Tab-separated table of C-alpha atoms and ligand atoms in Angstrom:
chain	number	residue	atom	x	y	z
A	922	MET	CA	23.918	25.432	-27.643
A	923	ASP	CA	23.293	22.899	-30.133
A	924	LEU	CA	19.583	22.548	-30.799
A	925	THR	CA	20.357	20.462	-33.885
A	926	ALA	CA	18.134	17.722	-35.052
A	927	GLU	CA	21.333	16.208	-36.779
A	928	SER	CA	23.316	15.910	-33.117
A	929	PHE	CA	20.094	14.272	-31.774
A	930	LEU	CA	19.505	11.702	-33.738
A	931	THR	CA	23.339	10.582	-33.801
A	932	TYR	CA	24.775	10.959	-30.906
A	933	LEU	CA	21.565	10.119	-28.509
A	934	ALA	CA	20.203	6.491	-28.242
A	935	GLN	CA	17.163	6.550	-30.193
A	936	THR	CA	13.590	5.025	-28.534
A	937	THR	CA	11.040	5.517	-31.763
A	938	ASP	CA	11.706	6.290	-35.391
A	939	SER	CA	9.181	9.264	-35.235
A	940	PRO	CA	10.286	11.152	-32.202
A	941	TYR	CA	8.480	14.444	-31.489
A	942	LEU	CA	11.651	16.748	-32.427
A	943	ILE	CA	10.607	20.309	-31.366
A	944	SER	CA	13.500	22.303	-30.065
A	945	ILE	CA	13.435	23.677	-26.084
A	946	ASP	CA	14.829	27.037	-25.283
A	947	ARG	CA	13.248	27.569	-22.957
A	948	ALA	CA	9.959	27.272	-20.749
A	949	GLU	CA	7.552	29.228	-18.333
A	950	GLY	CA	4.131	28.244	-16.670
A	951	LEU	CA	2.520	26.431	-18.913
A	952	TYR	CA	4.415	27.155	-22.447
A	953	LEU	CA	7.567	25.896	-23.983
A	954	TYR	CA	9.733	27.991	-26.565
A	955	SER	CA	11.238	27.243	-29.656
A	956	PRO	CA	14.588	29.344	-30.877
A	957	ASP	CA	12.503	31.091	-33.193
A	958	GLY	CA	10.472	32.093	-30.473
A	959	LYS	CA	7.618	29.595	-31.209
A	960	ARG	CA	5.471	29.070	-28.594
A	961	TYR	CA	3.853	25.593	-27.613
A	962	ALA	CA	0.897	25.112	-24.991
A	963	ASP	CA	2.539	22.083	-22.769
A	964	LEU	CA	-0.854	20.276	-21.710
A	965	ILE	CA	0.739	17.193	-20.958
A	966	SER	CA	3.026	18.878	-18.466
A	967	GLY	CA	6.719	16.826	-19.977
A	968	ILE	CA	4.202	13.590	-18.897
A	969	GLY	CA	2.785	14.420	-16.023
A	970	VAL	CA	6.045	16.207	-14.295
A	971	THR	CA	5.857	20.061	-14.180
A	972	SER	CA	2.322	19.919	-12.371
A	973	VAL	CA	2.972	23.436	-11.227
A	974	GLY	CA	4.201	24.511	-14.230
A	975	HIS	CA	7.337	25.157	-15.824
A	976	ARG	CA	10.264	26.762	-13.432
A	977	HIS	CA	8.308	27.706	-10.813
A	978	PRO	CA	9.736	31.146	-9.034
A	979	HIS	CA	9.217	29.172	-5.854
A	980	VAL	CA	10.921	25.881	-7.068
A	981	ILE	CA	13.948	27.804	-8.565
A	982	GLU	CA	14.482	29.476	-5.490
A	983	ALA	CA	14.773	26.754	-3.691
A	984	ILE	CA	16.958	25.030	-5.939
A	985	ARG	CA	19.384	27.934	-5.913
A	986	GLN	CA	19.288	27.957	-2.104
A	987	GLN	CA	20.317	24.829	-1.633
A	988	LEU	CA	22.781	25.267	-4.920
A	989	ASP	CA	24.571	27.560	-2.837
A	990	ARG	CA	24.818	25.235	0.101
A	991	HIS	CA	25.525	21.968	-1.445
A	992	MET	CA	24.897	19.315	-3.567
A	993	HIS	CA	25.670	15.605	-3.306
A	994	VAL	CA	27.385	14.568	-0.347
A	995	MET	CA	27.260	11.081	0.416
A	996	VAL	CA	25.041	7.735	-0.559
A	997	TYR	CA	21.223	7.572	0.682
A	998	GLY	CA	20.634	6.897	4.257
A	999	GLU	CA	23.941	8.091	6.085
A	1000	PHE	CA	24.262	11.810	6.263
A	1001	ILE	CA	21.850	14.258	8.241
A	1002	GLN	CA	20.574	16.698	5.377
A	1003	SER	CA	17.851	19.109	6.107
A	1004	ALA	CA	16.464	19.063	2.723
A	1005	PRO	CA	15.207	15.198	2.673
A	1006	ASN	CA	14.921	15.564	6.624
A	1007	LEU	CA	11.943	18.839	5.571
A	1008	LEU	CA	10.979	16.968	2.497
A	1009	ALA	CA	9.847	13.230	4.219
A	1010	ARG	CA	8.398	15.759	7.456
A	1011	LYS	CA	5.885	17.534	4.674
A	1012	LEU	CA	4.928	14.748	2.633
A	1013	THR	CA	4.275	12.150	5.528
A	1014	SER	CA	2.424	15.045	7.119
A	1015	LYS	CA	-0.151	15.269	4.635
A	1016	LEU	CA	-0.480	11.347	4.267
A	1017	PRO	CA	-2.566	8.966	6.614
A	1018	ALA	CA	-0.846	7.977	10.358
A	1019	GLY	CA	0.491	5.119	8.909
A	1020	LEU	CA	2.355	6.026	6.311
A	1021	ASN	CA	5.086	7.681	8.440
A	1022	CYS	CA	8.403	7.054	6.241
A	1023	CYS	CA	10.117	7.785	3.389
A	1024	TYR	CA	12.535	6.340	1.075
A	1025	PHE	CA	13.907	8.672	-1.553
A	1026	VAL	CA	14.888	7.258	-4.885
A	1027	ASN	CA	15.515	8.991	-8.698
A	1028	SER	CA	12.486	7.995	-10.914
A	1029	GLY	CA	8.799	6.197	-10.507
A	1030	THR	CA	10.435	2.761	-11.842
A	1031	GLU	CA	13.068	3.116	-8.636
A	1032	ALA	CA	10.076	3.871	-6.318
A	1033	ASN	CA	8.171	0.711	-7.537
A	1034	GLU	CA	11.276	-1.293	-7.580
A	1035	GLY	CA	11.979	-0.429	-3.953
A	1036	ALA	CA	8.128	-0.880	-3.164
A	1037	LEU	CA	8.211	-4.545	-4.408
A	1038	LYS	CA	11.438	-5.304	-2.550
A	1039	LEU	CA	10.018	-4.363	0.373
A	1040	ALA	CA	6.592	-6.245	0.386
A	1041	LYS	CA	8.830	-9.138	-0.463
A	1042	ARG	CA	11.315	-8.961	2.386
A	1043	HIS	CA	8.497	-7.972	4.464
A	1044	THR	CA	5.894	-10.917	4.002
A	1045	GLY	CA	8.642	-13.657	3.481
A	1046	ARG	CA	6.390	-14.638	0.255
A	1047	THR	CA	6.942	-14.186	-3.475
A	1048	GLU	CA	3.774	-14.084	-5.640
A	1049	MET	CA	3.127	-10.213	-6.603
A	1050	VAL	CA	-0.259	-9.232	-8.725
A	1051	SER	CA	-0.762	-6.790	-10.990
A	1052	PHE	CA	-3.224	-5.939	-13.206
A	1053	ARG	CA	-3.469	-6.159	-17.151
A	1054	LYS	CA	-2.660	-2.897	-19.197
A	1055	SER	CA	-1.421	-1.301	-16.352
A	1056	TYR	CA	2.764	0.772	-16.620
A	1057	HIS	CA	4.576	0.734	-13.803
A	1058	GLY	CA	7.906	1.551	-14.889
A	1059	SER	CA	10.686	0.183	-17.446
A	1060	THR	CA	13.693	-1.196	-15.773
A	1061	HIS	CA	13.146	-5.479	-14.915
A	1062	GLY	CA	11.153	-5.433	-12.062
A	1063	SER	CA	8.758	-2.538	-12.510
A	1064	MET	CA	8.438	-3.960	-16.161
A	1065	SER	CA	7.544	-7.348	-14.874
A	1066	VAL	CA	4.759	-6.155	-13.385
A	1067	SER	CA	3.409	-4.330	-16.014
A	1068	GLY	CA	0.313	-5.398	-18.206
A	1069	ASN	CA	1.659	-4.321	-21.420
A	1070	GLU	CA	2.888	-7.971	-22.864
A	1071	VAL	CA	3.951	-6.598	-26.344
A	1072	LYS	CA	6.254	-4.749	-24.319
A	1073	LYS	CA	7.976	-7.507	-22.365
A	1074	GLN	CA	8.351	-9.980	-24.431
A	1075	ALA	CA	11.544	-9.434	-25.904
A	1076	PHE	CA	12.979	-8.903	-22.629
A	1077	ARG	CA	12.343	-12.370	-20.680
A	1078	PRO	CA	12.725	-13.995	-18.893
A	1079	LEU	CA	11.647	-11.019	-16.193
A	1080	LEU	CA	10.467	-11.656	-12.617
A	1081	PRO	CA	8.934	-14.778	-11.672
A	1082	ASP	CA	5.711	-15.075	-10.135
A	1083	VAL	CA	3.684	-12.211	-11.105
A	1084	ALA	CA	0.092	-12.894	-12.039
A	1085	PHE	CA	-2.658	-10.342	-13.625
A	1086	ILE	CA	-5.881	-9.810	-12.928
A	1087	ASN	CA	-8.394	-7.447	-14.721
A	1088	PHE	CA	-9.028	-3.764	-12.896
A	1089	ASN	CA	-12.098	-2.680	-11.289
A	1090	VAL	CA	-13.239	-6.370	-11.882
A	1091	GLU	CA	-14.463	-7.893	-8.327
A	1092	ASP	CA	-14.440	-11.686	-9.078
A	1093	ASP	CA	-10.335	-11.736	-9.777
A	1094	LEU	CA	-9.855	-10.366	-6.733
A	1095	GLN	CA	-10.070	-14.123	-5.344
A	1096	HIS	CA	-6.428	-14.544	-7.278
A	1097	ILE	CA	-4.791	-12.319	-4.402
A	1098	THR	CA	-4.230	-15.355	-1.930
A	1099	GLU	CA	-2.019	-16.148	1.259
A	1100	ARG	CA	0.943	-16.924	-1.444
A	1101	THR	CA	0.702	-13.142	-2.425
A	1102	ALA	CA	3.571	-11.178	-0.861
A	1103	CYS	CA	2.152	-7.254	-2.914
A	1104	VAL	CA	-0.652	-6.096	-5.017
A	1105	ILE	CA	0.848	-2.810	-7.347
A	1106	VAL	CA	-1.770	-1.025	-8.938
A	1107	GLU	CA	-2.479	2.416	-10.089
A	1108	THR	CA	-4.721	4.228	-8.103
A	1109	ILE	CA	-6.097	5.676	-11.687
A	1110	GLN	CA	-4.870	3.492	-14.299
A	1111	GLY	CA	-2.549	6.206	-16.759
A	1112	ASP	CA	-0.884	4.321	-19.744
A	1113	ALA	CA	-4.149	2.579	-20.030
A	1114	GLY	CA	-5.830	5.720	-21.344
A	1115	VAL	CA	-7.283	6.896	-17.912
A	1116	ARG	CA	-8.990	4.105	-16.253
A	1117	VAL	CA	-11.106	5.175	-13.054
A	1118	PRO	CA	-12.104	2.036	-10.508
A	1119	SER	CA	-15.318	2.096	-8.675
A	1120	LYS	CA	-14.795	3.248	-4.796
A	1121	ARG	CA	-16.471	-0.096	-3.782
A	1122	TYR	CA	-14.320	-1.913	-6.027
A	1123	MET	CA	-10.995	-0.480	-4.446
A	1124	LYS	CA	-12.276	-1.169	-0.902
A	1125	LEU	CA	-12.936	-4.634	-2.060
A	1126	LEU	CA	-9.407	-4.443	-2.879
A	1127	ARG	CA	-7.980	-3.118	0.436
A	1128	LYS	CA	-10.043	-5.951	2.200
A	1129	ARG	CA	-8.796	-8.920	-0.196
A	1130	CYS	CA	-5.032	-7.462	0.803
A	1131	ASP	CA	-6.367	-7.326	4.645
A	1132	ASP	CA	-7.525	-10.993	4.562
A	1133	THR	CA	-4.817	-12.408	2.980
A	1134	GLY	CA	-1.837	-10.423	4.264
A	1135	ALA	CA	-0.666	-8.944	1.088
A	1136	MET	CA	0.473	-5.567	0.922
A	1137	LEU	CA	-1.150	-3.402	-0.916
A	1138	ILE	CA	1.082	-0.883	-3.208
A	1139	LEU	CA	-0.936	2.199	-4.907
A	1140	ASP	CA	1.260	3.559	-7.399
A	1141	GLU	CA	0.234	7.352	-7.725
A	1142	ILE	CA	3.693	8.449	-9.991
A	1143	GLN	CA	0.955	9.498	-12.563
A	1144	CYS	CA	-1.989	10.451	-10.572
A	1145	GLY	CA	-0.840	11.405	-7.414
A	1146	MET	CA	0.128	15.167	-6.548
A	1147	GLY	CA	-2.714	16.822	-7.130
A	1148	ARG	CA	-3.633	16.005	-10.369
A	1149	THR	CA	-6.834	14.309	-9.405
A	1150	GLY	CA	-8.119	17.115	-7.014
A	1151	THR	CA	-6.923	15.678	-3.679
A	1152	LEU	CA	-3.230	15.776	-3.098
A	1153	PHE	CA	-3.243	11.785	-3.643
A	1154	ALA	CA	-5.970	9.686	-5.729
A	1155	PHE	CA	-6.423	7.210	-2.856
A	1156	GLU	CA	-8.425	10.073	-0.844
A	1157	GLN	CA	-11.002	10.081	-3.325
A	1158	PHE	CA	-11.501	5.768	-2.501
A	1159	ASP	CA	-10.935	6.055	1.542
A	1160	ILE	CA	-8.593	3.148	1.311
A	1161	VAL	CA	-4.810	3.501	2.565
A	1162	PRO	CA	-2.056	1.399	0.783
A	1163	ASP	CA	0.477	-0.440	2.602
A	1164	ILE	CA	3.053	1.184	0.556
A	1165	LEU	CA	2.520	4.471	-1.849
A	1166	THR	CA	4.823	5.359	-4.575
A	1167	VAL	CA	5.271	8.697	-6.082
A	1168	ALA	CA	7.735	10.386	-8.811
A	1169	LYS	CA	6.830	12.608	-11.836
A	1170	ALA	CA	5.115	16.053	-10.270
A	1171	PHE	CA	6.676	15.221	-6.934
A	1172	GLY	CA	9.646	17.162	-7.658
A	1173	GLY	CA	8.625	20.113	-9.698
A	1174	GLY	CA	10.696	19.481	-12.763
A	1175	LEU	CA	13.753	17.687	-11.023
A	1176	PRO	CA	14.007	14.048	-10.812
A	1177	ILE	CA	13.038	12.365	-7.429
A	1178	GLY	CA	10.915	8.912	-6.749
A	1179	CYS	CA	9.826	8.046	-3.031
A	1180	PHE	CA	8.254	5.378	-1.574
A	1181	VAL	CA	6.226	5.445	1.586
A	1182	ALA	CA	5.430	2.842	4.318
A	1183	ASN	CA	5.569	2.467	7.960
A	1184	ARG	CA	8.257	3.244	8.992
A	1185	ASP	CA	8.319	-0.373	11.093
A	1186	VAL	CA	7.892	-1.921	7.994
A	1187	MET	CA	10.384	0.058	6.561
A	1188	ARG	CA	12.756	-1.194	9.107
A	1189	ASP	CA	13.611	-4.519	7.303
A	1190	PHE	CA	15.799	-2.850	5.414
A	1191	THR	CA	18.630	-2.027	7.875
A	1192	HIS	CA	18.895	-6.200	8.654
A	1193	ASP	CA	18.700	-9.452	6.643
A	1194	PRO	CA	20.842	-8.316	4.691
A	1195	MET	CA	21.983	-5.042	6.046
A	1196	LEU	CA	21.446	-2.180	3.264
A	1197	GLY	CA	18.633	-4.248	1.715
A	1198	HIS	CA	18.105	-1.109	-0.409
A	1199	ILE	CA	20.912	1.201	-1.935
A	1200	THR	CA	20.960	4.246	-3.967
A	1201	THR	CA	23.963	6.719	-4.530
A	1202	PHE	CA	21.754	9.544	-5.851
A	1203	GLY	CA	18.270	8.899	-4.009
A	1204	GLY	CA	17.493	11.865	-1.738
A	1205	ASN	CA	19.523	14.172	-3.897
A	1206	PRO	CA	18.886	17.427	-1.681
A	1207	VAL	CA	18.307	19.684	-4.629
A	1208	CYS	CA	15.510	17.335	-5.951
A	1209	CYS	CA	14.492	17.101	-2.221
A	1210	ALA	CA	14.679	20.912	-1.795
A	1211	ALA	CA	12.688	20.867	-5.422
A	1212	ALA	CA	10.030	18.756	-4.204
A	1213	LEU	CA	9.699	20.536	-1.032
A	1214	ALA	CA	9.277	23.654	-2.829
A	1215	THR	CA	6.630	21.643	-5.215
A	1216	LEU	CA	4.592	20.696	-2.180
A	1217	GLU	CA	4.440	24.779	-0.701
A	1218	VAL	CA	3.222	25.453	-4.045
A	1219	ILE	CA	0.459	23.226	-3.913
A	1220	GLU	CA	-0.378	24.716	-0.608
A	1221	ASN	CA	0.343	27.999	-0.849
A	1222	GLU	CA	-1.743	28.596	-4.066
A	1223	ARG	CA	-4.666	26.384	-2.996
A	1224	LEU	CA	-4.175	24.636	-5.962
A	1225	LEU	CA	-6.205	21.598	-5.249
A	1226	GLU	CA	-9.391	23.299	-4.533
A	1227	LYS	CA	-9.348	24.441	-8.293
A	1228	VAL	CA	-8.380	21.302	-10.056
A	1229	GLU	CA	-11.642	19.891	-10.410
A	1230	GLN	CA	-13.723	23.061	-11.471
A	1231	LYS	CA	-10.588	23.796	-14.073
A	1232	GLY	CA	-11.050	19.815	-15.138
A	1233	LYS	CA	-14.721	20.132	-15.634
A	1234	TYR	CA	-14.139	23.453	-17.810
A	1235	PHE	CA	-12.004	22.279	-19.948
A	1236	GLU	CA	-13.793	19.503	-20.741
A	1237	SER	CA	-17.128	21.440	-21.669
A	1238	LEU	CA	-14.975	22.820	-24.459
A	1239	LEU	CA	-14.456	19.653	-25.670
A	1240	THR	CA	-16.789	19.364	-28.262
A	1241	HIS	CA	-16.074	17.964	-31.717
A	1242	ARG	CA	-18.200	15.244	-33.930
A	1243	GLY	CA	-14.568	13.109	-33.733
A	1244	ILE	CA	-14.519	12.447	-29.977
A	1245	LYS	CA	-15.529	9.167	-29.149
A	1246	GLU	CA	-14.980	9.437	-25.083
A	1247	ILE	CA	-14.077	11.204	-22.532
A	1248	ARG	CA	-12.441	9.867	-19.625
A	1249	ARG	CA	-11.341	12.176	-16.796
A	1250	ILE	CA	-10.934	12.321	-13.137
A	1251	GLY	CA	-9.627	16.029	-12.180
A	1252	LEU	CA	-7.101	17.749	-14.778
A	1253	MET	CA	-6.061	14.101	-16.028
A	1254	PHE	CA	-8.013	13.354	-19.081
A	1255	ALA	CA	-8.072	10.788	-21.905
A	1256	ILE	CA	-10.062	11.788	-25.204
A	1257	ASP	CA	-10.858	8.554	-27.417
A	1258	PHE	CA	-11.200	8.947	-30.978
A	1259	GLU	CA	-11.825	6.245	-33.947
A	1260	SER	CA	-8.240	4.904	-34.450
A	1261	ALA	CA	-4.457	5.532	-33.520
A	1262	ASP	CA	-3.446	6.665	-36.745
A	1263	VAL	CA	-6.134	9.841	-36.237
A	1264	VAL	CA	-4.403	10.784	-32.833
A	1265	SER	CA	-1.220	10.748	-34.432
A	1266	ARG	CA	-2.335	13.121	-37.177
A	1267	ILE	CA	-3.795	15.050	-34.679
A	1268	VAL	CA	-0.540	15.190	-32.309
A	1269	GLU	CA	1.125	16.475	-35.358
A	1270	GLU	CA	-1.324	18.985	-36.090
A	1271	GLY	CA	-1.453	20.173	-32.498
A	1272	LYS	CA	2.796	20.233	-33.086
A	1273	LYS	CA	2.069	22.659	-36.054
A	1274	LEU	CA	-0.331	24.983	-34.199
A	1275	GLY	CA	1.713	25.253	-31.393
A	1276	VAL	CA	-0.076	23.107	-28.720
A	1277	ILE	CA	1.379	19.401	-27.292
A	1278	CYS	CA	-0.906	16.445	-27.054
A	1279	TYR	CA	0.247	13.379	-26.793
A	1280	TRP	CA	-0.732	9.388	-26.808
A	1281	PHE	CA	-1.024	6.504	-23.927
A	1282	LEU	CA	1.702	3.876	-24.228
A	1283	SER	CA	-1.273	1.150	-23.890
A	1284	HIS	CA	-4.232	2.857	-25.491
A	1285	PRO	CA	-2.793	4.244	-28.842
A	1286	TYR	CA	-6.803	5.604	-30.217
A	1287	SER	CA	-6.349	7.849	-27.398
A	1288	PHE	CA	-4.742	11.232	-26.562
A	1289	ARG	CA	-3.785	12.739	-23.005
A	1290	ILE	CA	-3.792	15.920	-21.696
A	1291	ALA	CA	-2.867	17.015	-18.308
A	1292	PRO	CA	-1.927	20.258	-17.910
A	1293	PRO	CA	-0.438	21.873	-15.135
A	1294	LEU	CA	-2.572	22.675	-12.096
A	1295	THR	CA	-1.502	26.301	-12.190
A	1296	ILE	CA	-3.266	26.752	-15.651
A	1297	THR	CA	-5.926	29.587	-15.861
A	1298	ASN	CA	-9.056	29.722	-17.042
A	1299	ASP	CA	-8.113	31.854	-20.055
A	1300	GLU	CA	-5.097	29.267	-20.673
A	1301	ILE	CA	-7.720	26.567	-21.019
A	1302	LYS	CA	-10.008	28.312	-23.316
A	1303	GLU	CA	-6.951	29.245	-25.772
A	1304	SER	CA	-5.975	25.683	-25.076
A	1305	ALA	CA	-9.059	24.086	-26.015
A	1306	ALA	CA	-9.690	26.290	-28.825
A	1307	LEU	CA	-6.283	24.871	-30.442
A	1308	ILE	CA	-6.697	21.325	-29.624
A	1309	LEU	CA	-10.094	21.602	-31.751
A	1310	GLN	CA	-8.930	23.718	-34.357
A	1311	ALA	CA	-5.484	20.193	-34.176
A	1312	VAL	CA	-8.806	17.497	-34.209
A	1313	GLU	CA	-10.190	19.668	-37.209
A	1314	ASN	CA	-7.526	19.929	-39.650
A	1315	ALA	CA	-6.739	16.369	-38.746
A	1316	TYR	CA	-10.362	15.491	-40.020
A	1317	ILE	CA	-10.239	17.823	-42.928
A	1318	ARG	CA	-6.676	16.202	-44.255
A	1319	SER	CA	-7.623	12.241	-43.606
B	2869	PMP	N1	4.171	4.414	-12.831
B	2869	PMP	C1	3.413	4.972	-13.504
B	2869	PMP	C2	1.856	5.006	-12.909
B	2869	PMP	C3	4.082	5.672	-14.699
B	2869	PMP	O1	3.080	6.313	-15.319
B	2869	PMP	C4	5.167	5.725	-15.013
B	2869	PMP	C5	5.960	6.532	-16.272
B	2869	PMP	N2	4.858	6.597	-17.035
B	2869	PMP	C6	5.911	5.078	-13.944
B	2869	PMP	C7	5.326	4.211	-13.262
B	2869	PMP	C8	7.713	5.355	-14.422
B	2869	PMP	O2	8.208	6.301	-14.140
B	2869	PMP	P1	9.548	6.812	-14.558
B	2869	PMP	O3	9.474	6.770	-16.129
B	2869	PMP	O4	9.674	7.818	-13.886
B	2869	PMP	O5	10.476	5.808	-14.306
């Protein structure tokens, strides 16, 4: 075992000058544990991943069973394997009829890369429309359609022919035209600080795509898998995307992403060129087994039914003079304070008290709460008290 900060800081590439730096010995349900026995309530689910809690027994058992049969045997799309078969059947059974074909990849950004390529290939068009303040991933294609200009500047040139419009602004929809291959949008903007669009807007967006022949890609990498109270957030807006992307919580703690589309559209990857999208590890059977078990947990434990009630209860406990605004849908929260500085102090104080909250990429004066959907009312009560204590300490020490 090596839990030294020295190894971490010296031999692992760093992405920030102030990493969180807690040492993890093990994790269970809502909690992470350090080797010294200190317990942390993980209120961000490893950034939207462990929605059925850390190490859910049903997920672990499915992984074990798959390990006993086989791990990787072949690149994506050649051998018949049970885990991806079962997962694709299960996932599509929970989606509208048109979304009946899955392409499994390894992460969120890859799901979006595949979706963008599919839209370009299928429409024969080049323009992609995206949204200011959106986040779709950190590889070149997904970064090109992400809205945070500061993060992109150093990596130009990026993909050409990307247009940005404002989220939830009806007038901007006119920029979607017959030149547009696709519109990529988070159903709920996550890293912009939990922005929920109106139902009317989402329906107009769908209609504009229909009228112009642009494909609508809904990125539910952060807001999917029950986080908002329905398995997918788009169910609450009465629209259906042409392509849906998922990742994060999909794997129940293992890395897997997916883009889902209609079988006829997906067939475009088989010709002109053949192997239009390829991946070595996509559809990894261990990850697929974990994802299938995760869907089963959501179903068997009827988690969706309780998301809104838990979200409401949690929100009702969050009262403090420093809180400027709370935006919430289901168990996805953004809590605004007066400045980014206050938020980083709260995160620091939370760390001392044993509660993990975190900021947003494109919205630093807010922190996020996205606890596992399995969180109990007692855990909510205890967690909310810890958060309020962290907030109070941050104000006292300011
Ligand atoms: N889309 C959204 C909405 C996300 O929140 C994220 C991750 N924060 C991604 C895409 C990228 O996912 P990944 O980090 O797995 O590549």
